[in-house]
Amino acid sequence: MKKKLCLHNIDAYAAQGLESYDLAGQTNTRDDLRTAVGSVHFDALVIDLDERDAVNAVVEALEQRPNLIVIGVIGTNDVNKAIAAQRAGCSQLATKPLEPGDLKTALSAAFQSDESNPNRGSRTVALIGSTGGAGTTTVACYLAMALAERADHVGLMDMDFEFGGVAKAWDLNPKYTIEDLLQFEQIERQSLEDVMIELPSGVFVLPRPRNIKDTHKIDADSLQAVLETMRAMFPYVVLDLPRRLDQLTGCAIENCDKLLIVTQQTVNGVFNAARLGEGLVDYGIEESRIEFVLNRYNKRVHQVTVNELTKRVRKSPLALIPNHYKSIGQASDLGEPVTDSNPVRVAIGELADAMFGEKAKTSSSGWMSSLGLKK
Ligand SMILES: Nc1ncnc2c1ncn2[C@@H]1O[C@H](COP(=O)(O)OP(=O)(O)O)[C@@H](O)[C@H]1O
Ligand SMILES: [Mg+2]
């Protein structure tokens, strides 16, 4: 996937040499910029800071898209302006007159320091149910959407290779699936992009194989390669796991930063959640990576309470997702998500925040040295 750029008040001469990027937006007015940033998932914005109100435009663009990389272009070595640009959130500065190639250099530096910033490293969440029908796929799909609202694009892989329902949940008819990747000796970004389906929410789905017999061609090595490529492509990767502990599920669990065990408010659900958590710890998975989520929660159900779950699994559940059978069932029948004010979506949005919070946007080094202001 070529990185998407928006150029604001940058002339065609300076934009030469950016062929390796997708120039998805070229704007000149504040309104056009606002609309473009609101509708396209740009990776970076290059903006002329000498224009009136440009610093405010940067602040606004970053409010719209907190993970956007901003390159400011300025005419003079004006320290005050450089400091204002940094405060506003510019990660690199380029000085005028801009020659072809200058922006490419600034962009490469900005993307490089962005990738080495641990706060922006990719995070993988895997979800597994403690009982069949616990709502794992439902929570995985809405969690991917919630993360995409916070980070623009998210990879969601249906790892229930035999019976997975992620594509169905969105009424997708995949042309390609994970099995089409297996023909390649090396899994490249481009081939993954060709196979994944991009949804309007910014979630990119990697569907399960078309036929059951193809599921058994997937081995842990190719899965590992797919997972690594996805991590390089997306700030968040969500894995919807089958309820089975085998080599492939094990590979996914080893690769994840957080494992969410989804359970319902039943004796069996809670018992199995504890059993699964303990079993994984026995296998060497750190307890701190395992979290519990209570789905279809109803506070009027008294046979299993949140306290009992907490006692049993020795951890407070990270989310209580309400039972909303009508809306969730209808949405999944239609293959459309419920509205963003639906209590299930709100609770899952809070779960996303509880797991990762607002990723701190740290200023990257290099912007001052590019102006000769700091070594
Ligand atoms: N919070 C919820 N409220 C009501 N129904 C839910 C909720 N979460 C899931 N469901 C329903 O439960 C059923 C099983 O969900 P699914 O996500 O397929 O579970 P799993 O992947 O664990 O098998 C589906 O019919 C789904 O619509
Ligand atoms: Mg499922």
Short mmCIF file of C-alpha atoms in Angstrom, two decimals, residues 109-313:
data_model
loop_
_atom_site.label_atom_id
_atom_site.label_comp_id
_atom_site.label_asym_id
_atom_site.label_seq_id
_atom_site.Cartn_x
_atom_site.Cartn_y
_atom_site.Cartn_z
CA ALA A 109 12.91 10.82 7.92
CA ALA A 110 9.48 11.38 9.47
CA PHE A 111 8.20 7.88 8.64
CA GLN A 112 11.43 6.33 9.86
CA SER A 113 11.38 8.03 13.24
CA ASP A 114 7.66 7.31 13.46
CA GLU A 115 8.25 3.60 13.00
CA SER A 116 10.99 3.53 15.61
CA ASN A 117 8.73 5.28 18.10
CA PRO A 118 7.57 2.59 20.55
CA ASN A 119 4.38 4.52 21.24
CA ARG A 120 3.35 4.02 17.68
CA GLY A 121 4.39 0.38 17.37
CA SER A 122 1.77 -2.01 16.11
CA ARG A 123 -0.33 -3.85 18.68
CA THR A 124 -1.95 -7.22 18.18
CA VAL A 125 -5.06 -8.31 20.08
CA ALA A 126 -6.32 -11.87 19.85
CA LEU A 127 -9.78 -12.90 21.04
CA ILE A 128 -10.90 -16.37 22.08
CA GLY A 129 -14.24 -17.53 23.49
CA SER A 130 -14.53 -19.51 26.70
CA THR A 131 -17.62 -21.24 25.30
CA GLY A 132 -19.10 -21.58 21.83
CA GLY A 133 -21.23 -18.59 20.86
CA ALA A 134 -19.77 -16.35 23.59
CA GLY A 135 -19.74 -13.50 21.05
CA THR A 136 -16.04 -13.59 20.20
CA THR A 137 -16.50 -12.78 16.52
CA THR A 138 -18.96 -10.01 17.32
CA VAL A 139 -16.60 -8.42 19.84
CA ALA A 140 -13.60 -8.85 17.48
CA CYS A 141 -15.43 -7.09 14.62
CA TYR A 142 -16.62 -4.15 16.72
CA LEU A 143 -13.25 -3.89 18.46
CA ALA A 144 -11.54 -3.63 15.07
CA MET A 145 -13.98 -0.86 14.14
CA ALA A 146 -13.40 0.98 17.43
CA LEU A 147 -9.62 0.80 16.94
CA ALA A 148 -9.98 2.02 13.34
CA GLU A 149 -11.82 5.09 14.66
CA ARG A 150 -8.78 5.77 16.82
CA ALA A 151 -6.00 4.80 14.41
CA ASP A 152 -7.45 5.02 10.90
CA HIS A 153 -6.73 1.52 9.74
CA VAL A 154 -6.79 -1.87 11.40
CA GLY A 155 -6.16 -5.39 10.14
CA LEU A 156 -8.70 -8.04 11.17
CA MET A 157 -7.91 -11.65 10.49
CA ASP A 158 -10.48 -14.40 10.68
CA MET A 159 -8.43 -17.16 12.25
CA ASP A 160 -11.35 -19.50 12.63
CA PHE A 161 -10.20 -21.04 9.38
CA GLU A 162 -12.85 -23.76 9.36
CA PHE A 163 -16.00 -21.99 10.49
CA GLY A 164 -15.10 -18.30 10.73
CA GLY A 165 -17.83 -15.74 10.27
CA VAL A 166 -16.03 -12.41 9.97
CA ALA A 167 -16.73 -11.93 6.25
CA LYS A 168 -20.37 -12.94 6.80
CA ALA A 169 -20.71 -10.47 9.67
CA TRP A 170 -20.14 -7.74 7.09
CA ASP A 171 -21.88 -9.47 4.23
CA LEU A 172 -18.65 -9.69 2.26
CA ASN A 173 -18.13 -12.00 -0.64
CA PRO A 174 -14.38 -12.38 -0.71
CA LYS A 175 -12.74 -12.91 -4.07
CA TYR A 176 -9.49 -13.90 -2.41
CA THR A 177 -8.76 -15.28 1.04
CA ILE A 178 -5.76 -16.28 3.13
CA GLU A 179 -5.24 -19.46 1.08
CA ASP A 180 -4.37 -17.31 -1.96
CA LEU A 181 -1.36 -16.03 -0.04
CA LEU A 182 0.09 -19.48 0.48
CA GLN A 183 1.24 -19.81 -3.14
CA PHE A 184 3.89 -17.13 -2.49
CA GLU A 185 7.25 -18.11 -1.15
CA GLN A 186 7.40 -14.84 0.74
CA ILE A 187 4.37 -13.01 2.05
CA GLU A 188 4.70 -9.45 0.84
CA ARG A 189 2.75 -6.41 1.84
CA GLN A 190 1.42 -6.02 -1.69
CA SER A 191 -0.04 -9.52 -1.85
CA LEU A 192 -1.72 -9.05 1.53
CA GLU A 193 -3.20 -5.78 0.31
CA ASP A 194 -4.57 -7.49 -2.75
CA VAL A 195 -6.27 -10.13 -0.64
CA MET A 196 -7.63 -8.04 2.24
CA ILE A 197 -10.98 -6.31 1.89
CA GLU A 198 -11.09 -2.67 2.93
CA LEU A 199 -14.27 -1.60 4.68
CA PRO A 200 -15.43 2.03 4.87
CA SER A 201 -14.60 2.01 8.60
CA GLY A 202 -10.88 1.51 7.84
CA VAL A 203 -10.96 -2.15 8.87
CA PHE A 204 -9.11 -4.44 6.44
CA VAL A 205 -10.42 -7.99 6.62
CA LEU A 206 -8.37 -11.09 5.88
CA PRO A 207 -11.08 -13.73 5.32
CA ARG A 208 -10.89 -17.42 6.17
CA PRO A 209 -10.30 -19.92 3.31
CA ARG A 210 -13.18 -20.69 0.97
CA ASN A 211 -13.13 -24.46 1.53
CA ILE A 212 -12.57 -26.47 4.67
CA LYS A 213 -9.96 -28.64 2.96
CA ASP A 214 -7.84 -25.54 2.24
CA THR A 215 -7.69 -24.70 5.94
CA HIS A 216 -5.33 -27.59 6.52
CA LYS A 217 -2.74 -26.20 4.12
CA ILE A 218 -2.00 -23.33 6.49
CA ASP A 219 1.02 -23.99 8.67
CA ALA A 220 2.52 -22.05 11.56
CA ASP A 221 5.39 -20.69 9.44
CA SER A 222 3.14 -19.10 6.85
CA LEU A 223 0.82 -17.84 9.56
CA GLN A 224 3.78 -16.26 11.34
CA ALA A 225 4.81 -14.52 8.10
CA VAL A 226 1.27 -13.20 7.57
CA LEU A 227 1.11 -11.92 11.14
CA GLU A 228 4.45 -10.14 10.84
CA THR A 229 3.46 -8.49 7.58
CA MET A 230 0.17 -7.37 9.08
CA ARG A 231 1.99 -5.84 12.04
CA ALA A 232 4.17 -3.86 9.65
CA MET A 233 1.09 -2.62 7.81
CA PHE A 234 -1.34 -1.72 10.57
CA PRO A 235 -1.11 0.10 13.90
CA TYR A 236 -3.54 -2.51 15.26
CA VAL A 237 -4.11 -6.10 14.29
CA VAL A 238 -7.14 -7.99 15.63
CA LEU A 239 -7.27 -11.81 15.49
CA ASP A 240 -10.56 -13.65 15.84
CA LEU A 241 -9.45 -17.06 17.10
CA PRO A 242 -11.29 -20.38 16.99
CA ARG A 243 -12.09 -22.05 20.31
CA ARG A 244 -9.29 -24.53 20.01
CA LEU A 245 -5.71 -24.69 21.22
CA ASP A 246 -3.55 -26.01 18.42
CA GLN A 247 -0.33 -24.97 16.73
CA LEU A 248 -1.93 -22.14 14.76
CA THR A 249 -3.85 -20.68 17.68
CA GLY A 250 -0.66 -21.04 19.74
CA CYS A 251 1.29 -19.11 17.12
CA ALA A 252 -1.29 -16.31 17.20
CA ILE A 253 -1.31 -16.20 21.01
CA GLU A 254 2.47 -16.03 21.13
CA ASN A 255 2.39 -13.13 18.69
CA CYS A 256 -0.25 -11.07 20.47
CA ASP A 257 0.22 -8.24 22.94
CA LYS A 258 -3.16 -8.89 24.53
CA LEU A 259 -5.35 -11.95 24.58
CA LEU A 260 -8.99 -11.31 25.39
CA ILE A 261 -10.95 -14.25 26.72
CA VAL A 262 -14.59 -13.56 25.93
CA THR A 263 -17.07 -15.13 28.28
CA GLN A 264 -20.74 -15.00 29.07
CA GLN A 265 -22.45 -14.84 32.42
CA THR A 266 -22.93 -18.58 32.76
CA VAL A 267 -21.40 -21.00 35.23
CA ASN A 268 -19.79 -22.94 32.43
CA GLY A 269 -18.54 -19.81 30.66
CA VAL A 270 -16.85 -18.44 33.76
CA PHE A 271 -15.45 -21.83 34.75
CA ASN A 272 -13.95 -22.34 31.29
CA ALA A 273 -12.59 -18.77 31.16
CA ALA A 274 -10.63 -19.46 34.35
CA ARG A 275 -9.53 -22.85 33.06
CA LEU A 276 -8.34 -21.35 29.76
CA GLY A 277 -6.50 -18.50 31.49
CA GLU A 278 -4.75 -20.90 33.86
CA GLY A 279 -3.92 -23.30 31.03
CA LEU A 280 -2.26 -20.55 29.02
CA VAL A 281 -0.24 -19.42 32.02
CA ASP A 282 0.89 -23.05 32.40
CA TYR A 283 2.05 -22.85 28.80
CA GLY A 284 4.18 -19.82 29.66
CA ILE A 285 1.95 -16.94 28.55
CA GLU A 286 2.41 -13.99 30.95
CA GLU A 287 -0.68 -13.36 33.05
CA SER A 288 -0.45 -9.63 32.30
CA ARG A 289 -1.20 -10.31 28.64
CA ILE A 290 -4.43 -12.13 29.39
CA GLU A 291 -7.63 -10.16 29.98
CA PHE A 292 -11.27 -11.11 30.37
CA VAL A 293 -14.36 -9.59 28.78
CA LEU A 294 -17.88 -10.33 29.94
CA ASN A 295 -20.19 -10.29 26.94
CA ARG A 296 -23.99 -10.19 26.93
CA TYR A 297 -23.84 -8.81 30.45
CA ASN A 298 -27.12 -8.31 32.29
CA LYS A 299 -26.95 -6.99 35.82
CA ARG A 300 -30.27 -8.66 36.63
CA VAL A 301 -28.71 -12.07 36.15
CA HIS A 302 -27.72 -13.17 39.63
CA GLN A 303 -26.51 -16.74 39.25
CA VAL A 304 -23.12 -15.45 38.03
CA THR A 305 -22.06 -11.96 39.09
CA VAL A 306 -19.11 -9.80 38.05
CA ASN A 307 -17.64 -10.41 41.52
CA GLU A 308 -17.77 -14.13 41.05
CA LEU A 309 -16.07 -13.85 37.66
CA THR A 310 -13.41 -11.57 39.16
CA LYS A 311 -12.78 -14.04 41.98
CA ARG A 312 -12.63 -17.00 39.65
CA VAL A 313 -10.26 -15.49 37.06
#
